Amino acid sequence: MNSTSEKVDFSQISDEQLPVAKHELKGWKHFMGLYAGEHVAATEFVFGATFVALGATMTDILLGLLIGNLLAVLSWTLITTPIAVETRLSLYTYLQKIAGDSMTKLYNWANVIIFTVISAAMITVSATAVRFALGIPAQLNWYPTNMAFVAVVCAVGVIVVFVAMYGFNAVSDFSRICAPWLFTMFIAGPLVLMPALADAVIGQTFLTSWADFMHIGSTSVWTGLTQSGEPGIGLLEVIGFSWAANTITHFGLIDMALLRYAKKKRYGLCTSAGMLFGHYIAWISAGIMGAGTAVIVQKSIVELDPGDVAFHALGLSGLVIVIVAGWTTANANLYRAGLAAQAIFKDKSRNKTTAIVGLVTVAIACFPFVFTKLLPLLTYAGLLVVPVGAIVFAEHVIFPLIGYTRYWAHFQSLTHSTPAVASWGLGLVFGFGLNALDVISFYYLFIPTWFFTIFVYTVLAAKYGAKREYPQEEAQMASFDQKVEAHHQMQADALPDHVEDTSLVSRVLKVVSVSSLFITIALALNTFSFSADVTGYESNRELFFNIAFACTVIYFITAYWAMRRQKALAK
């Protein structure tokens, strides 16, 4: 701890260890785009088909997904964002301050495992598009049944690993322009395939009322029965399913790393751009696309992978969705896994740890179970880190309310916090114990586990020094925070003024890129609304496939070109 009088050499301190500076804070539009881009991905095809396979009813889907995703938005808004905005720290940095090195190392190992599996799933999803294009059979078992598929996974995986190692900034820039196009395609897909579903169910290629839509959905998509004819999951399961899908990031607090940049706490509501579109509309859209594809190819939806569904719904543009969305998501998560591994092996560079983790990731990606079982994997991964989020919540929110001291372990210069490590371990035993006993649905296990861990940590921390007062240490921390603020002010003063690119060329590029999206939607509406019979439908669908793919190419060229011009001007 620095004394109040000594100077601080900030060149020796990583920016990641400091609170986010005021001049780096972002507005609500940034977070709307960020969450829209991250949560509208190729895996939505997987989740959409999962609800169909689990036998949900259409009413349960429309209502349950809405409730579950609203609960997820509230979790980010009421739990994650306030802590992130008040501390301006990532979870990793906060955890280091309250739990010491040993806990942080354990947590980094957990992150390596979690993000490796997620990255592997994204690589596998991307590979399904390449598999489809090359005519390789769909991989329906938990293990690969075709060596050509393994070769495709390895080829896609190697690209992902190299980009995560050396080109992450470029991928991050590219990911931001994907969101509007992904929105467009997930709206267009069900519009294009609905006439095929309608013809199969009601004998005509057009809908005349909302009742037609409900009848088609209940009969051919969300029937309430599993593939074996058994009654499927109900409303509570659908709610828990959609709420639990992101427990890693909200109850688990990993998204403190993103939301620490928010100017205001209410920006947590911006997560609705991802939840209400990506995890509501897109999941429903993917279910319709999956059922429509099953009708066209005369297969069960469980026999289809994302490559099948995307191609029959969107043509070549669908294959682009699966490849790009899976690729960009895999890069982001593999980058996170590499950072976590580098934090464990401090003598190794991030490039080297990312390469090693990447090789393991590619090996896992060869096994299709990582995307067919993605939601259960995410749910259990969330259960793994939720106790950590509970510990941080207790320290930051509960302790000041009951008169305990935040950062008590840091004030004691502890490198090992027994209360934190023990609480995490007991939380895992409690949560997975409830699962083994089958007391409640595993989708809801994170809730009692979170409350249990808060209680245990609060009791243990009290015995180890959280009830004591540390006035001298608190004064030193306040003095250090003042020096950090002055340091950030110096950085802000040295920054050049922001310059917006208003040139004619850039304006034309933006108009062309947006127009290409509107043309795509117009063609999808034409297929949906003006297909009087099967012949007309097939003609309209072919027109959509061809022109929509041209619009896709035009959109990415013009949008990326405009972004590069703005970045060049900023430099």
Coordinates of C-alpha atoms in Angstrom, one line a residue:
M1 CA 0.0 0.0 0.0
N2 CA 1.3 3.4 -0.9
S3 CA 1.6 6.0 1.7
T4 CA -0.2 9.3 1.3
S5 CA 3.0 11.2 0.6
E6 CA 4.9 9.0 -1.8
K7 CA 4.6 9.3 -5.6
V8 CA 3.3 6.5 -7.8
D9 CA 5.1 5.3 -10.9
F10 CA 2.1 4.5 -13.1
S11 CA 4.4 3.2 -15.9
Q12 CA 4.9 0.1 -13.7
I13 CA 1.2 -0.5 -13.2
S14 CA -0.9 -2.1 -15.9
D15 CA -4.0 -0.1 -16.9
E16 CA -6.0 -3.3 -16.2
Q17 CA -5.2 -2.9 -12.5
L18 CA -6.6 0.6 -12.4
P19 CA -10.2 1.9 -12.5
V20 CA -11.4 2.9 -15.9
A21 CA -10.7 6.6 -16.6
K22 CA -13.6 9.1 -17.1
H23 CA -12.5 9.9 -20.6
E24 CA -12.7 6.2 -21.5
L25 CA -16.4 5.9 -20.5
K26 CA -18.9 4.9 -23.2
G27 CA -22.5 6.0 -24.0
W28 CA -25.6 3.8 -24.2
K29 CA -25.2 3.3 -28.0
H30 CA -21.9 1.6 -27.5
F31 CA -23.5 -1.0 -25.2
M32 CA -26.5 -1.5 -27.4
G33 CA -24.2 -2.4 -30.3
L34 CA -21.9 -4.4 -28.1
Y35 CA -24.6 -6.7 -26.7
A36 CA -26.5 -7.0 -30.0
G37 CA -23.3 -8.2 -31.7
E38 CA -22.2 -10.6 -29.0
H39 CA -25.6 -12.3 -28.4
V40 CA -26.8 -12.6 -32.0
A41 CA -24.5 -15.4 -33.1
A42 CA -24.4 -18.7 -35.0
T43 CA -25.2 -20.6 -31.9
E44 CA -28.8 -19.2 -32.0
F45 CA -29.4 -21.8 -34.6
V46 CA -28.4 -24.4 -32.0
F47 CA -30.6 -23.0 -29.2
G48 CA -33.6 -22.5 -31.5
A49 CA -33.5 -26.2 -32.5
T50 CA -32.9 -27.2 -28.9
F51 CA -36.3 -25.9 -27.8
V52 CA -38.0 -27.8 -30.6
A53 CA -36.2 -31.0 -29.7
L54 CA -37.1 -30.5 -26.0
G55 CA -40.8 -30.4 -26.8
A56 CA -41.8 -26.9 -25.7
T57 CA -45.2 -25.5 -26.7
M58 CA -45.5 -22.4 -28.7
T59 CA -47.2 -20.5 -25.9
D60 CA -44.5 -21.5 -23.5
I61 CA -41.8 -20.3 -26.0
L62 CA -43.4 -16.9 -26.7
L63 CA -44.1 -16.2 -23.0
G64 CA -41.3 -18.1 -21.3
L65 CA -38.5 -16.7 -23.4
L66 CA -39.8 -13.2 -22.8
I67 CA -39.9 -13.6 -19.0
G68 CA -36.5 -15.4 -18.8
N69 CA -34.7 -12.9 -21.0
L70 CA -36.2 -10.0 -19.1
L71 CA -34.9 -11.6 -15.8
A72 CA -31.5 -11.8 -17.4
V73 CA -31.6 -8.1 -18.3
L74 CA -32.6 -7.2 -14.8
S75 CA -29.8 -9.4 -13.4
W76 CA -27.2 -7.4 -15.5
T77 CA -28.9 -4.1 -14.5
L78 CA -29.4 -4.7 -10.8
I79 CA -26.4 -6.9 -9.9
T80 CA -23.5 -6.6 -12.4
T81 CA -23.7 -3.0 -13.6
P82 CA -23.9 -1.2 -10.2
I83 CA -20.7 -3.0 -9.0
A84 CA -18.9 -2.4 -12.3
V85 CA -19.8 1.3 -12.4
E86 CA -19.0 1.9 -8.7
T87 CA -15.6 0.2 -8.9
R88 CA -14.7 0.7 -12.5
L89 CA -12.8 -2.6 -12.2
S90 CA -13.0 -5.9 -14.0
L91 CA -14.0 -8.9 -12.0
Y92 CA -10.4 -10.2 -12.2
T93 CA -8.9 -7.1 -10.6
Y94 CA -11.7 -6.8 -8.0
L95 CA -11.2 -10.5 -7.0
Q96 CA -7.4 -9.9 -6.6
K97 CA -8.2 -7.1 -4.1
I98 CA -10.6 -9.1 -2.0
A99 CA -9.4 -12.7 -2.3
G100 CA -5.7 -12.7 -3.0
D101 CA -3.5 -14.7 -5.4
S102 CA -4.6 -18.2 -4.6
M103 CA -8.3 -17.6 -5.3
T104 CA -7.5 -15.6 -8.4
K105 CA -5.4 -18.4 -9.8
L106 CA -8.2 -21.0 -9.2
Y107 CA -10.7 -18.7 -10.8
N108 CA -8.4 -18.2 -13.8
W109 CA -8.2 -21.9 -14.3
A110 CA -12.0 -22.1 -14.3
N111 CA -12.1 -19.4 -16.9
V112 CA -9.5 -21.3 -19.1
I113 CA -11.8 -24.3 -19.0
I114 CA -15.0 -22.4 -19.6
F115 CA -13.8 -20.2 -22.5
T116 CA -11.9 -23.1 -24.1
V117 CA -15.2 -25.1 -24.3
I118 CA -17.2 -22.1 -25.6
S119 CA -14.5 -21.4 -28.2
A120 CA -14.5 -25.0 -29.3
A121 CA -18.3 -24.9 -29.7
M122 CA -18.0 -21.8 -31.9
I123 CA -15.3 -23.4 -34.1
T124 CA -17.5 -26.5 -34.5
V125 CA -20.5 -24.4 -35.5
S126 CA -18.4 -22.5 -38.1
A127 CA -17.2 -25.9 -39.4
T128 CA -20.7 -27.0 -40.0
A129 CA -21.1 -24.4 -42.7
V130 CA -17.9 -25.4 -44.5
R131 CA -19.0 -29.1 -44.1
F132 CA -22.2 -28.3 -45.8
A133 CA -20.5 -26.5 -48.7
L134 CA -18.1 -29.4 -49.2
G135 CA -20.8 -32.1 -49.0
I136 CA -19.5 -33.7 -45.9
P137 CA -22.2 -35.6 -43.9
A138 CA -23.7 -33.9 -40.9
Q139 CA -22.1 -35.0 -37.6
L140 CA -24.9 -36.2 -35.3
N141 CA -23.0 -38.2 -32.8
W142 CA -21.0 -36.8 -29.8
Y143 CA -17.8 -37.9 -31.7
P144 CA -16.7 -37.2 -35.3
T145 CA -17.6 -39.9 -37.9
N146 CA -15.8 -38.4 -40.8
M147 CA -12.1 -37.5 -41.1
A148 CA -12.9 -34.8 -43.6
F149 CA -15.0 -33.0 -41.0
V150 CA -12.0 -33.2 -38.6
A151 CA -9.8 -31.7 -41.2
V152 CA -12.3 -28.8 -41.7
V153 CA -12.4 -28.2 -37.9
C154 CA -8.6 -28.1 -37.8
A155 CA -8.4 -25.7 -40.7
V156 CA -11.1 -23.4 -39.2
G157 CA -9.5 -23.7 -35.8
V158 CA -6.0 -22.8 -36.9
I159 CA -7.3 -19.6 -38.4
V160 CA -9.2 -18.8 -35.2
V161 CA -6.1 -19.4 -33.0
F162 CA -3.8 -17.3 -35.2
V163 CA -6.3 -14.4 -35.2
A164 CA -6.8 -14.6 -31.5
M165 CA -3.0 -14.5 -31.1
Y166 CA -2.2 -11.6 -33.5
G167 CA -5.2 -10.0 -34.9
F168 CA -7.8 -9.6 -32.2
N169 CA -8.2 -5.9 -32.6
A170 CA -9.2 -6.3 -36.3
V171 CA -11.7 -9.0 -35.4
S172 CA -13.2 -6.8 -32.7
D173 CA -13.6 -4.0 -35.2
F174 CA -15.2 -6.3 -37.7
S175 CA -17.5 -7.9 -35.1
R176 CA -19.1 -4.5 -34.5
I177 CA -20.3 -4.1 -38.0
C178 CA -21.8 -7.6 -38.0
A179 CA -24.7 -6.8 -35.7
P180 CA -27.0 -4.9 -38.1
W181 CA -26.5 -7.6 -40.8
L182 CA -27.2 -10.4 -38.3
F183 CA -30.4 -8.6 -37.2
T184 CA -31.4 -8.5 -40.8
M185 CA -30.7 -12.2 -41.5
F186 CA -32.5 -13.5 -38.4
I187 CA -35.6 -11.5 -39.5
A188 CA -35.3 -12.6 -43.1
G189 CA -34.8 -16.3 -42.4
P190 CA -38.3 -17.1 -41.0
L191 CA -40.0 -14.9 -43.5
V192 CA -38.4 -16.9 -46.3
L193 CA -39.2 -20.3 -44.9
M194 CA -42.7 -19.6 -43.5
P195 CA -44.4 -20.2 -46.9
A196 CA -42.9 -23.7 -47.0
L197 CA -44.1 -24.5 -43.5
A198 CA -47.5 -23.0 -44.2
D199 CA -47.9 -25.2 -47.3
A200 CA -47.0 -28.3 -45.3
V201 CA -49.5 -27.5 -42.5
I202 CA -52.4 -25.6 -43.9
G203 CA -52.1 -26.4 -47.6
Q204 CA -51.3 -22.8 -48.7
T205 CA -48.1 -20.8 -49.0
F206 CA -49.5 -17.6 -47.3
L207 CA -50.9 -16.7 -43.9
T208 CA -54.2 -14.9 -43.5
S209 CA -54.2 -14.3 -39.7
W210 CA -52.3 -14.5 -36.4
A211 CA -54.3 -17.7 -35.8
D212 CA -52.6 -19.3 -38.8
F213 CA -49.2 -18.4 -37.4
M214 CA -50.0 -19.9 -34.0
H215 CA -51.5 -23.0 -35.6
I216 CA -48.4 -23.6 -37.9
G217 CA -46.0 -23.0 -35.0
S218 CA -47.9 -25.3 -32.6
T219 CA -48.3 -28.0 -35.2
S220 CA -44.9 -28.1 -36.9
V221 CA -42.4 -26.3 -34.7
W222 CA -43.1 -26.2 -30.9
T223 CA -45.5 -29.1 -30.6
G224 CA -45.2 -29.7 -26.9
L225 CA -43.8 -33.2 -27.6
T226 CA -40.2 -34.5 -27.8
Q227 CA -39.0 -36.6 -30.8
S228 CA -40.0 -39.7 -28.9
G229 CA -43.5 -38.5 -28.5
E230 CA -43.2 -37.7 -24.8
P231 CA -44.5 -34.4 -23.2
G232 CA -41.8 -31.8 -23.3
I233 CA -40.5 -29.0 -21.1
G234 CA -43.0 -26.5 -19.6
L235 CA -43.1 -22.8 -19.0
L236 CA -40.9 -22.8 -15.9
E237 CA -38.2 -24.7 -17.7
V238 CA -38.2 -22.3 -20.7
I239 CA -37.9 -19.3 -18.3
G240 CA -35.0 -21.0 -16.4
F241 CA -33.4 -22.1 -19.6
S242 CA -33.2 -18.5 -21.0
W243 CA -32.3 -16.9 -17.7
A244 CA -29.5 -19.4 -16.9
A245 CA -27.9 -19.2 -20.3
N246 CA -25.9 -16.2 -19.3
T247 CA -25.3 -16.7 -15.5
I248 CA -21.6 -16.7 -16.2
T249 CA -21.8 -13.0 -17.3
H250 CA -24.5 -11.5 -15.0
F251 CA -24.7 -13.5 -11.7
G252 CA -21.1 -14.6 -12.3
L253 CA -20.1 -10.9 -12.8
I254 CA -17.7 -11.6 -15.7
D255 CA -19.3 -8.7 -17.6
M256 CA -18.0 -6.3 -15.1
A257 CA -15.1 -6.1 -17.6
L258 CA -17.5 -4.6 -20.2
L259 CA -19.9 -2.6 -18.0
R260 CA -17.1 -0.9 -16.0
Y261 CA -17.0 1.5 -19.1
A262 CA -20.7 2.5 -18.7
K263 CA -21.3 6.2 -17.9
K264 CA -24.4 5.3 -16.0
K265 CA -25.8 2.3 -14.1
R266 CA -29.0 2.3 -16.1
Y267 CA -26.9 1.3 -19.2
G268 CA -27.3 -2.3 -17.9
L269 CA -30.7 -2.1 -19.6
C270 CA -28.8 -2.0 -22.9
T271 CA -28.2 -5.8 -22.5
S272 CA -31.8 -6.0 -23.8
A273 CA -30.4 -5.5 -27.3
G274 CA -28.8 -8.9 -27.0
M275 CA -31.5 -10.6 -24.9
L276 CA -34.7 -9.4 -26.5
F277 CA -33.4 -9.8 -30.0
G278 CA -30.6 -12.4 -29.8
H279 CA -32.1 -14.6 -27.2
Y280 CA -35.8 -14.0 -27.9
I281 CA -36.5 -13.1 -31.5
A282 CA -33.5 -15.0 -32.8
W283 CA -34.2 -18.2 -30.9
I284 CA -37.8 -18.1 -32.1
S285 CA -36.6 -17.3 -35.6
A286 CA -34.1 -20.2 -35.5
G287 CA -36.8 -22.6 -34.5
I288 CA -39.0 -21.6 -37.4
M289 CA -36.0 -21.8 -39.8
G290 CA -35.1 -25.3 -38.4
A291 CA -38.7 -26.6 -38.8
G292 CA -38.9 -25.1 -42.3
T293 CA -35.7 -26.7 -43.3
A294 CA -36.8 -30.1 -41.9
V295 CA -39.9 -29.8 -44.2
I296 CA -37.9 -29.0 -47.3
V297 CA -35.2 -31.7 -46.8
Q298 CA -37.7 -34.2 -45.3
K299 CA -35.6 -34.8 -42.2
S300 CA -36.1 -34.4 -38.4
I301 CA -34.9 -31.2 -37.0
V302 CA -32.5 -33.1 -34.7
E303 CA -30.8 -34.5 -37.8
L304 CA -29.9 -30.9 -38.9
D305 CA -26.9 -28.8 -37.9
P306 CA -26.5 -25.0 -38.2
G307 CA -25.0 -25.3 -41.7
D308 CA -28.1 -27.2 -43.0
V309 CA -30.6 -24.7 -41.5
A310 CA -28.8 -21.5 -42.4
F311 CA -28.3 -22.6 -46.1
H312 CA -31.9 -23.6 -46.7
A313 CA -33.2 -20.4 -45.0
L314 CA -30.8 -17.9 -46.4
G315 CA -28.7 -19.5 -49.2
L316 CA -25.1 -18.6 -49.4
S317 CA -25.7 -15.7 -46.9
G318 CA -26.6 -18.4 -44.4
L319 CA -23.3 -20.1 -44.7
V320 CA -21.6 -16.6 -44.2
I321 CA -23.7 -16.2 -41.0
V322 CA -22.5 -19.5 -39.5
I323 CA -18.9 -19.0 -40.4
V324 CA -18.5 -15.3 -39.5
A325 CA -20.6 -15.4 -36.3
G326 CA -19.0 -18.5 -35.0
W327 CA -15.6 -17.3 -35.9
T328 CA -15.8 -13.9 -34.3
T329 CA -17.3 -15.3 -31.1
A330 CA -14.7 -18.0 -30.9
N331 CA -11.9 -15.5 -31.3
A332 CA -13.2 -13.3 -28.5
N333 CA -13.6 -16.3 -26.1
L334 CA -10.2 -17.8 -27.1
Y335 CA -8.6 -14.4 -26.4
R336 CA -10.2 -14.5 -22.9
A337 CA -9.0 -18.0 -22.3
G338 CA -5.4 -17.0 -23.4
L339 CA -5.5 -14.0 -21.0
A340 CA -6.6 -16.2 -18.1
A341 CA -3.9 -18.8 -18.9
Q342 CA -1.3 -16.0 -19.1
A343 CA -2.4 -14.8 -15.7
I344 CA -1.6 -18.3 -14.3
F345 CA 1.7 -18.7 -16.2
K346 CA 3.1 -15.2 -15.7
D347 CA 6.5 -16.1 -17.2
K348 CA 4.8 -17.0 -20.6
S349 CA 3.6 -14.5 -23.2
R350 CA -0.1 -14.2 -24.0
N351 CA 0.6 -15.3 -27.6
K352 CA 2.2 -18.5 -26.3
T353 CA -0.5 -19.3 -23.8
T354 CA -3.2 -18.6 -26.4
A355 CA -1.5 -20.9 -28.8
I356 CA -1.3 -23.7 -26.3
V357 CA -4.9 -23.2 -25.2
G358 CA -5.9 -22.9 -28.9
L359 CA -4.5 -26.4 -29.7
V360 CA -6.6 -27.9 -26.9
T361 CA -9.6 -26.0 -28.1
V362 CA -9.2 -27.3 -31.7
A363 CA -9.0 -30.8 -30.4
I364 CA -12.2 -30.4 -28.4
A365 CA -13.9 -28.8 -31.4
C366 CA -13.5 -32.0 -33.3
F367 CA -16.2 -33.5 -31.1
P368 CA -19.7 -32.2 -32.1
F369 CA -21.1 -32.7 -28.6
V370 CA -19.6 -29.3 -27.6
F371 CA -22.3 -27.5 -29.7
T372 CA -25.2 -30.0 -29.5
K373 CA -24.9 -29.8 -25.7
L374 CA -23.9 -26.2 -25.5
L375 CA -26.8 -24.9 -23.3
P376 CA -26.3 -27.5 -20.5
L377 CA -22.6 -26.8 -20.7
L378 CA -23.2 -23.1 -20.3
T379 CA -25.6 -23.8 -17.4
Y380 CA -23.0 -25.9 -15.5
A381 CA -20.3 -23.4 -16.3
G382 CA -22.4 -20.7 -14.8
L383 CA -22.9 -22.8 -11.7
L384 CA -19.1 -23.1 -11.5
V385 CA -18.5 -19.3 -11.4
V386 CA -21.8 -18.1 -9.7
P387 CA -20.3 -18.6 -6.2
V388 CA -17.4 -16.2 -7.2
G389 CA -20.0 -13.6 -8.2
A390 CA -21.8 -14.1 -4.9
I391 CA -18.5 -13.5 -2.9
V392 CA -17.9 -10.2 -4.8
F393 CA -21.6 -9.2 -4.3
A394 CA -21.4 -9.9 -0.6
E395 CA -18.1 -7.9 -0.3
H396 CA -19.3 -4.9 -2.3
V397 CA -23.0 -4.7 -1.5
I398 CA -23.7 -6.6 1.8
F399 CA -20.7 -5.7 3.8
P400 CA -21.3 -1.9 3.9
L401 CA -24.9 -2.5 4.9
I402 CA -24.0 -4.6 7.9
G403 CA -21.0 -2.5 9.0
Y404 CA -18.2 -4.8 7.7
T405 CA -15.2 -3.5 5.8
R406 CA -14.6 -3.9 2.1
Y407 CA -11.2 -5.0 1.0
W408 CA -10.4 -6.3 4.5
A409 CA -8.2 -9.1 3.1
H410 CA -6.3 -6.5 1.0
F411 CA -5.8 -4.3 4.0
Q412 CA -4.3 -7.3 5.9
S413 CA -2.0 -7.9 2.8
L414 CA -3.3 -11.5 2.6
T415 CA -2.3 -13.5 -0.5
H416 CA -4.7 -16.3 0.4
S417 CA -8.3 -15.6 1.6
T418 CA -9.6 -18.7 3.4
P419 CA -13.1 -17.4 3.5
A420 CA -13.2 -16.8 -0.3
V421 CA -11.7 -20.2 -1.2
A422 CA -13.8 -22.1 1.3
S423 CA -17.0 -20.3 0.3
W424 CA -16.4 -21.1 -3.4
G425 CA -15.7 -24.7 -2.6
L426 CA -18.8 -25.1 -0.3
G427 CA -20.9 -23.2 -2.9
L428 CA -19.9 -25.8 -5.6
V429 CA -20.6 -28.7 -3.3
F430 CA -24.0 -27.2 -2.4
G431 CA -25.0 -26.4 -6.0
F432 CA -23.8 -29.7 -7.6
G433 CA -25.2 -31.5 -4.6
L434 CA -28.6 -30.1 -5.2
N435 CA -28.2 -31.2 -8.8
A436 CA -27.3 -34.8 -7.8
L437 CA -30.3 -34.9 -5.5
D438 CA -32.5 -33.5 -8.3
V439 CA -34.2 -31.2 -5.8
I440 CA -35.0 -28.5 -8.4
S441 CA -34.5 -28.0 -12.1
F442 CA -30.8 -27.6 -12.9
Y443 CA -31.6 -24.4 -14.8
Y444 CA -32.4 -22.8 -11.4
L445 CA -29.5 -24.2 -9.4
F446 CA -27.6 -20.9 -9.6
I447 CA -30.2 -19.1 -7.4
P448 CA -29.9 -21.1 -4.1
T449 CA -26.2 -21.5 -4.8
W450 CA -25.8 -17.7 -5.0
F451 CA -27.6 -17.0 -1.7
F452 CA -25.9 -19.9 0.1
T453 CA -22.4 -18.6 -0.9
I454 CA -23.2 -15.1 0.2
F455 CA -24.3 -16.4 3.6
V456 CA -21.2 -18.6 4.0
Y457 CA -18.7 -15.9 2.9
T458 CA -20.3 -13.3 5.2
V459 CA -20.0 -15.6 8.2
L460 CA -16.4 -16.7 7.5
A461 CA -15.2 -13.2 6.6
A462 CA -16.5 -11.9 9.9
K463 CA -14.2 -14.4 11.7
Y464 CA -11.2 -13.5 9.7
G465 CA -11.3 -9.8 10.0
A466 CA -14.1 -8.2 8.0
K467 CA -15.7 -6.8 11.1
R468 CA -12.6 -4.9 12.1
E469 CA -11.9 -1.3 11.0
Y470 CA -8.9 -0.2 9.0
P471 CA -8.8 3.6 9.1
Q472 CA -5.1 4.0 8.1
E473 CA -5.3 1.6 5.2
E474 CA -8.6 3.1 4.0
A475 CA -6.9 6.6 4.1
Q476 CA -4.0 5.2 2.0
M477 CA -6.4 3.7 -0.5
A478 CA -8.3 7.0 -0.8
S479 CA -5.0 8.8 -1.4
F480 CA -4.0 6.3 -4.1
D481 CA -7.4 6.7 -5.8
Q482 CA -6.8 10.5 -5.9
K483 CA -3.4 10.0 -7.6
V484 CA -5.1 7.6 -10.1
E485 CA -7.7 10.3 -10.9
A486 CA -5.0 12.9 -11.4
H487 CA -3.1 10.5 -13.7
H488 CA -6.2 9.9 -15.8
Q489 CA -6.8 13.6 -16.1
M490 CA -3.3 14.1 -17.5
Q491 CA -4.0 11.3 -20.0
A492 CA -7.3 13.0 -21.0
D493 CA -5.6 16.4 -21.4
A494 CA -3.1 14.9 -23.8
L495 CA -5.7 13.3 -26.1
P496 CA -6.5 14.8 -29.5
D497 CA -10.1 16.0 -30.2
H498 CA -12.4 13.4 -31.7
V499 CA -13.0 14.0 -35.4
E500 CA -16.0 12.6 -37.1
D501 CA -15.7 11.5 -40.8
T502 CA -18.3 13.5 -42.7
S503 CA -16.8 13.2 -46.1
L504 CA -19.0 12.5 -49.1
V505 CA -17.3 9.1 -49.8
S506 CA -18.0 7.9 -46.3
R507 CA -21.6 9.1 -46.3
V508 CA -22.2 7.3 -49.6
L509 CA -20.6 4.1 -48.2
K510 CA -22.9 4.2 -45.2
V511 CA -26.0 4.8 -47.3
V512 CA -25.1 1.9 -49.6
S513 CA -24.5 -0.4 -46.7
V514 CA -27.8 0.4 -45.0
S515 CA -29.6 0.2 -48.3
S516 CA -28.3 -3.3 -48.9
L517 CA -29.9 -4.4 -45.6
F518 CA -33.3 -2.8 -46.5
I519 CA -33.2 -4.6 -49.9
T520 CA -32.6 -7.9 -48.1
I521 CA -35.6 -7.4 -45.8
A522 CA -37.8 -6.3 -48.8
L523 CA -36.9 -9.4 -50.7
A524 CA -37.7 -11.6 -47.7
L525 CA -41.1 -9.8 -47.3
N526 CA -41.7 -10.4 -51.0
T527 CA -41.2 -14.1 -50.5
F528 CA -43.4 -14.2 -47.4
S529 CA -46.3 -12.0 -48.7
F530 CA -46.4 -12.6 -52.5
S531 CA -45.9 -16.3 -52.9
A532 CA -49.4 -17.4 -54.2
D533 CA -48.4 -21.0 -54.7
V534 CA -45.4 -23.3 -54.4
T535 CA -44.1 -22.4 -57.9
G536 CA -44.2 -18.7 -57.1
Y537 CA -42.6 -19.4 -53.7
E538 CA -39.7 -21.2 -55.1
S539 CA -39.1 -18.4 -57.7
N540 CA -39.3 -15.7 -55.0
R541 CA -37.0 -17.7 -52.7
E542 CA -34.4 -18.2 -55.4
L543 CA -34.5 -14.4 -56.1
F544 CA -34.0 -13.8 -52.5
F545 CA -31.0 -16.2 -52.3
N546 CA -29.2 -14.6 -55.2
I547 CA -29.8 -10.9 -54.5
A548 CA -29.5 -11.2 -50.7
F549 CA -26.0 -12.8 -51.1
A550 CA -25.0 -9.9 -53.4
C551 CA -26.3 -7.5 -50.7
T552 CA -24.3 -9.3 -48.1
V553 CA -21.1 -8.8 -50.0
I554 CA -21.9 -5.2 -50.7
Y555 CA -22.8 -4.6 -47.0
F556 CA -19.6 -5.9 -45.6
I557 CA -17.4 -4.2 -48.2
T558 CA -19.0 -0.8 -47.7
A559 CA -19.5 -1.0 -43.9
Y560 CA -15.9 -2.1 -43.3
W561 CA -14.5 0.5 -45.8
A562 CA -16.4 3.2 -44.0
M563 CA -15.1 2.0 -40.6
R564 CA -11.5 1.9 -41.8
R565 CA -11.9 5.5 -43.1
Q566 CA -13.1 6.7 -39.7
K567 CA -10.3 4.9 -37.9
A568 CA -7.7 6.4 -40.3
L569 CA -9.1 9.9 -39.7
A570 CA -8.9 9.3 -35.9
K571 CA -5.3 8.4 -36.2

